Short mmCIF file of C-alpha atoms in Angstrom, two decimals:
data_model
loop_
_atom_site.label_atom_id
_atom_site.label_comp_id
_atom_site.label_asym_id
_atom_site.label_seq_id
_atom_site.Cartn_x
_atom_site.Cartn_y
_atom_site.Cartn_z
CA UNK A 1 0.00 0.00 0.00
CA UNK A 2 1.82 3.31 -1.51
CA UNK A 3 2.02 5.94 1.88
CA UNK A 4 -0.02 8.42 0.34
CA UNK A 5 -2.91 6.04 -0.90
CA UNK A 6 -6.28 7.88 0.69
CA UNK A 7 -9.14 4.95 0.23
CA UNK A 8 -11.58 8.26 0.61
CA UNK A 9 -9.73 10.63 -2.30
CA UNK A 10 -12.71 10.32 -4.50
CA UNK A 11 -11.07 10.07 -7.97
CA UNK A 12 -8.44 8.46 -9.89
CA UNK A 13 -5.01 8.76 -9.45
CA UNK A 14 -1.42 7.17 -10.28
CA UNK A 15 0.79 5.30 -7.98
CA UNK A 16 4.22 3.70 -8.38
CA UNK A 17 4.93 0.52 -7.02
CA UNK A 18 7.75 -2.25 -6.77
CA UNK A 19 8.39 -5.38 -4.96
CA UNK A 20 10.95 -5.81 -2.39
CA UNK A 21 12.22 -9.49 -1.90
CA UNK A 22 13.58 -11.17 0.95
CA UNK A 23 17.20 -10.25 0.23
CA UNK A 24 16.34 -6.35 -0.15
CA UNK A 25 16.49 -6.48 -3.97
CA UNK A 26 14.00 -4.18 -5.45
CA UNK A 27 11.68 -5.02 -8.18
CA UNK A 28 11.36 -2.72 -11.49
CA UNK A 29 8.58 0.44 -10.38
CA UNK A 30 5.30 0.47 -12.45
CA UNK A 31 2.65 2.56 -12.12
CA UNK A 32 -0.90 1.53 -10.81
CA UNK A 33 -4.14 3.81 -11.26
CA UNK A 34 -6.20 3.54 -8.76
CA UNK A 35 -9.64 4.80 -9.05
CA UNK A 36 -12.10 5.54 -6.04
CA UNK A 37 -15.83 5.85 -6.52
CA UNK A 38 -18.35 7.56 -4.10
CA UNK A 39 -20.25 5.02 -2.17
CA UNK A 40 -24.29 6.38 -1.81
CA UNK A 41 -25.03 7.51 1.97
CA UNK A 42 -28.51 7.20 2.68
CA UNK A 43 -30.67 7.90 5.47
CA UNK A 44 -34.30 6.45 5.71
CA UNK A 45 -35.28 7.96 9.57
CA UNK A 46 -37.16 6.35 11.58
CA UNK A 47 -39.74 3.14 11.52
CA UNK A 48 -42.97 4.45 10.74
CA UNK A 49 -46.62 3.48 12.05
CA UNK A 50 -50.13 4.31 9.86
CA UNK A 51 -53.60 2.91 9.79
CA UNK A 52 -54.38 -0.04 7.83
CA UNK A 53 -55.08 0.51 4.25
CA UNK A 54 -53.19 3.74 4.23
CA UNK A 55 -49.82 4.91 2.07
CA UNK A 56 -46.74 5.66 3.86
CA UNK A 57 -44.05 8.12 2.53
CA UNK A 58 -40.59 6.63 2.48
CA UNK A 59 -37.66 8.93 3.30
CA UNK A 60 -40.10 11.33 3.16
CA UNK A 61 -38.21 15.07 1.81
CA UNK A 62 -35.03 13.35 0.58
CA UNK A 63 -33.81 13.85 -2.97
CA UNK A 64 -32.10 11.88 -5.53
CA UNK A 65 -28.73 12.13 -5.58
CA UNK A 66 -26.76 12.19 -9.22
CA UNK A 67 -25.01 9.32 -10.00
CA UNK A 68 -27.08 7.17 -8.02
CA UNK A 69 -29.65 4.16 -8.58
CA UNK A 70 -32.25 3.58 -6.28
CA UNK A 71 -33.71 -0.01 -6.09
CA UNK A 72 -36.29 -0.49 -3.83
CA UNK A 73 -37.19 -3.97 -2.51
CA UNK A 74 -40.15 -5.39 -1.88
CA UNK A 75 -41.05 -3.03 -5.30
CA UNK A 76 -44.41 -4.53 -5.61
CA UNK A 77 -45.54 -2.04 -2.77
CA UNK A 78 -44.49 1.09 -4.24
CA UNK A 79 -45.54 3.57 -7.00
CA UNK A 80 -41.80 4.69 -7.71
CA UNK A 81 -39.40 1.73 -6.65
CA UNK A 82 -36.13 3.62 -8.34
CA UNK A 83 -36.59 6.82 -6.31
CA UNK A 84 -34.79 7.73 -3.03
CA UNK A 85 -38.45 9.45 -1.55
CA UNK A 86 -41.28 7.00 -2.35
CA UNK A 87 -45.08 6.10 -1.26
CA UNK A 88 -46.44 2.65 -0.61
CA UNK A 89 -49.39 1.41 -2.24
CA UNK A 90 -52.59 0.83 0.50
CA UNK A 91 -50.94 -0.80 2.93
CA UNK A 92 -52.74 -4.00 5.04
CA UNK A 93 -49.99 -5.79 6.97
CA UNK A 94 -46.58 -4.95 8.87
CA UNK A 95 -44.15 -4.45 5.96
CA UNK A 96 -39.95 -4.14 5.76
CA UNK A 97 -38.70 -2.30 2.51
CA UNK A 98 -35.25 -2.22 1.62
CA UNK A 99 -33.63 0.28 -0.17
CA UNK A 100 -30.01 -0.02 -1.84
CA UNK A 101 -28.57 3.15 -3.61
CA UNK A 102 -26.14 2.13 -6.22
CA UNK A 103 -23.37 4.80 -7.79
CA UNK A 104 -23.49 4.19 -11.44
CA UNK A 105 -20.68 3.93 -12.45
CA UNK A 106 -19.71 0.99 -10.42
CA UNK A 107 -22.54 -1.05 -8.76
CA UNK A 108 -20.03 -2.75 -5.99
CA UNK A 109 -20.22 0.75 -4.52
CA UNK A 110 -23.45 0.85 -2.25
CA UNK A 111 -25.24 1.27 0.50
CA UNK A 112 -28.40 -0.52 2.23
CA UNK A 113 -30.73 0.44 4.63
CA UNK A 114 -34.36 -0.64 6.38
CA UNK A 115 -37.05 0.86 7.19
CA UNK A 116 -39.90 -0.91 9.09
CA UNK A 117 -43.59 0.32 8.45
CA UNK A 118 -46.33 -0.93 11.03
CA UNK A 119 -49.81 -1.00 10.00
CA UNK A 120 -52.87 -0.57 13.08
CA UNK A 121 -55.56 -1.95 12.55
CA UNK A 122 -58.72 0.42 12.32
CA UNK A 123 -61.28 0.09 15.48
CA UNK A 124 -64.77 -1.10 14.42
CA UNK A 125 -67.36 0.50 15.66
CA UNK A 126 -70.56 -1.17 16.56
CA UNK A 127 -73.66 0.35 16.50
CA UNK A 128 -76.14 -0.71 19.46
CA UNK A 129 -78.58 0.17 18.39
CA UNK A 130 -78.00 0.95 14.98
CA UNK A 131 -81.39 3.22 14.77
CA UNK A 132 -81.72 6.15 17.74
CA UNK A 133 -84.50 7.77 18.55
CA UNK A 134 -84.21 9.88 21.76
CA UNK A 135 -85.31 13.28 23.28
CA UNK A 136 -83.41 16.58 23.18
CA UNK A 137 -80.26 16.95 25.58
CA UNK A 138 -80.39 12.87 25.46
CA UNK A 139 -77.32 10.31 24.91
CA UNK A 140 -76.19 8.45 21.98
CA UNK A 141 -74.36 5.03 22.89
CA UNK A 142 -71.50 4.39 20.61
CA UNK A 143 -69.27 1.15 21.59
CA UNK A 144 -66.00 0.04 20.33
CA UNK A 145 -64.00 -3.03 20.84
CA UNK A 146 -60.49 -0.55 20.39
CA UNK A 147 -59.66 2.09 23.30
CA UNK A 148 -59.86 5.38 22.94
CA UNK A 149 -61.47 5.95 19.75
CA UNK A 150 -64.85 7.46 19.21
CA UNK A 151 -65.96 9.46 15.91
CA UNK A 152 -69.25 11.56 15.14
CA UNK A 153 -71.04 9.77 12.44
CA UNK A 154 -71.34 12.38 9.83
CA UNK A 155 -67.76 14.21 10.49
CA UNK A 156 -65.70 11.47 11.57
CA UNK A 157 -64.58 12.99 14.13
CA UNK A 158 -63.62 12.43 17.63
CA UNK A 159 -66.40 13.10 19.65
CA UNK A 160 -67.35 12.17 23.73
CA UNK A 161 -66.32 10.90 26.62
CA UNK A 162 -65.02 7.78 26.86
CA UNK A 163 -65.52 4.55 30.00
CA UNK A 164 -65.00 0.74 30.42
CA UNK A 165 -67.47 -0.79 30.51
CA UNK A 166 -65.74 -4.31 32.86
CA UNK A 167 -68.65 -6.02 32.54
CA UNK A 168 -68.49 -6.19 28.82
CA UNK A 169 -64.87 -5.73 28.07
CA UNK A 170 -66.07 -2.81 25.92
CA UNK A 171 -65.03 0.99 25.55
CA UNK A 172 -68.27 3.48 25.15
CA UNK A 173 -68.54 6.87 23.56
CA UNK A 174 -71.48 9.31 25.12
CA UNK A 175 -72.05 12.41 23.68
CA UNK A 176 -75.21 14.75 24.25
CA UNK A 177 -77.29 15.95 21.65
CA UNK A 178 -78.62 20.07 22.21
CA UNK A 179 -80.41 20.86 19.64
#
């Protein structure tokens, strides 16, 4: 290895080398050209979390870089696979994509990375009844078999206050109606 050989010097340059042998005769010098290629960084952030049958943004913000090659795997799930920033198709299970960033000019130069997204599942709402008829300033029961979530039927949006109900394992929603 020549002294001033710097494995990061992107670039090619020449180098002269020669062989010493056991007795400390030297070999005829030749040159070498050594040529180093950028290897891709990449950074995907963070493991991401959405609702089932949503998309999911992929190093969301980040731009491609020239001179590289983006191969996404699995590509199946994704509406750009040879982009750095990509979005899934709907998504409806817990899903690992891979992404390796290639320089182009010499494909043994690359980088991997992972990125985990986890799909929740949606609650379900069950409707008990699913027909009210009440007085002003009465309650609605809404129950859910998912904590915490409780949505208005026209806005979808959260709406009530929420209790356990031990008895039945169930969360409930009330909300009172002033018309």
């Amino acid at each position: 290895t020549p002294a001033d050989f710097n494995k990061s010097a992107i670039g090619t340059k020449e180098y002269w080398v020669a062989q010493v042998n056991g007795l400390g005769c030297e070999s005829a010098k030749t040159s070498v050209k050594v040529t180093v290629y950028a290897k891709p960084r990449i950074s995907l952030g963070s493991d991401l979390t959405i609702c089932y049958g949503e998309t999911a943004v992929l190093a969301s913000g980040k731009t491609d870089e020239p001179g590289v090659v983006y191969e996404w795997q699995p590509s199946t799930l994704l509406t750009s696979p040879n982009k750095y920033s990509v979005e899934t198709i709907p998504l409806y299970s817990d899903e690992t994509f891979t992404l390796v960033a290639y320089n182009d000019q010499f494909n043994s130069c690359s980088s991997t990375e992972d990125i985990k997204v986890k799909v929740l599942s949606k609650p379900e709402i069950i409707l008990v009844p699913d027909e009210f008829t009440i007085c002003e300033g009465g309650e609605i029961k809404i129950e859910n078999d998912v904590f915490a979530y409780c949505y208005n039927l026209e806005s979808f949006r959260f709406i009530g206050n929420i209790s356990f109900d031990y008895a039945s394992g169930l969360f409930y929603c009330y909300k009172k109606l002033n018309h």
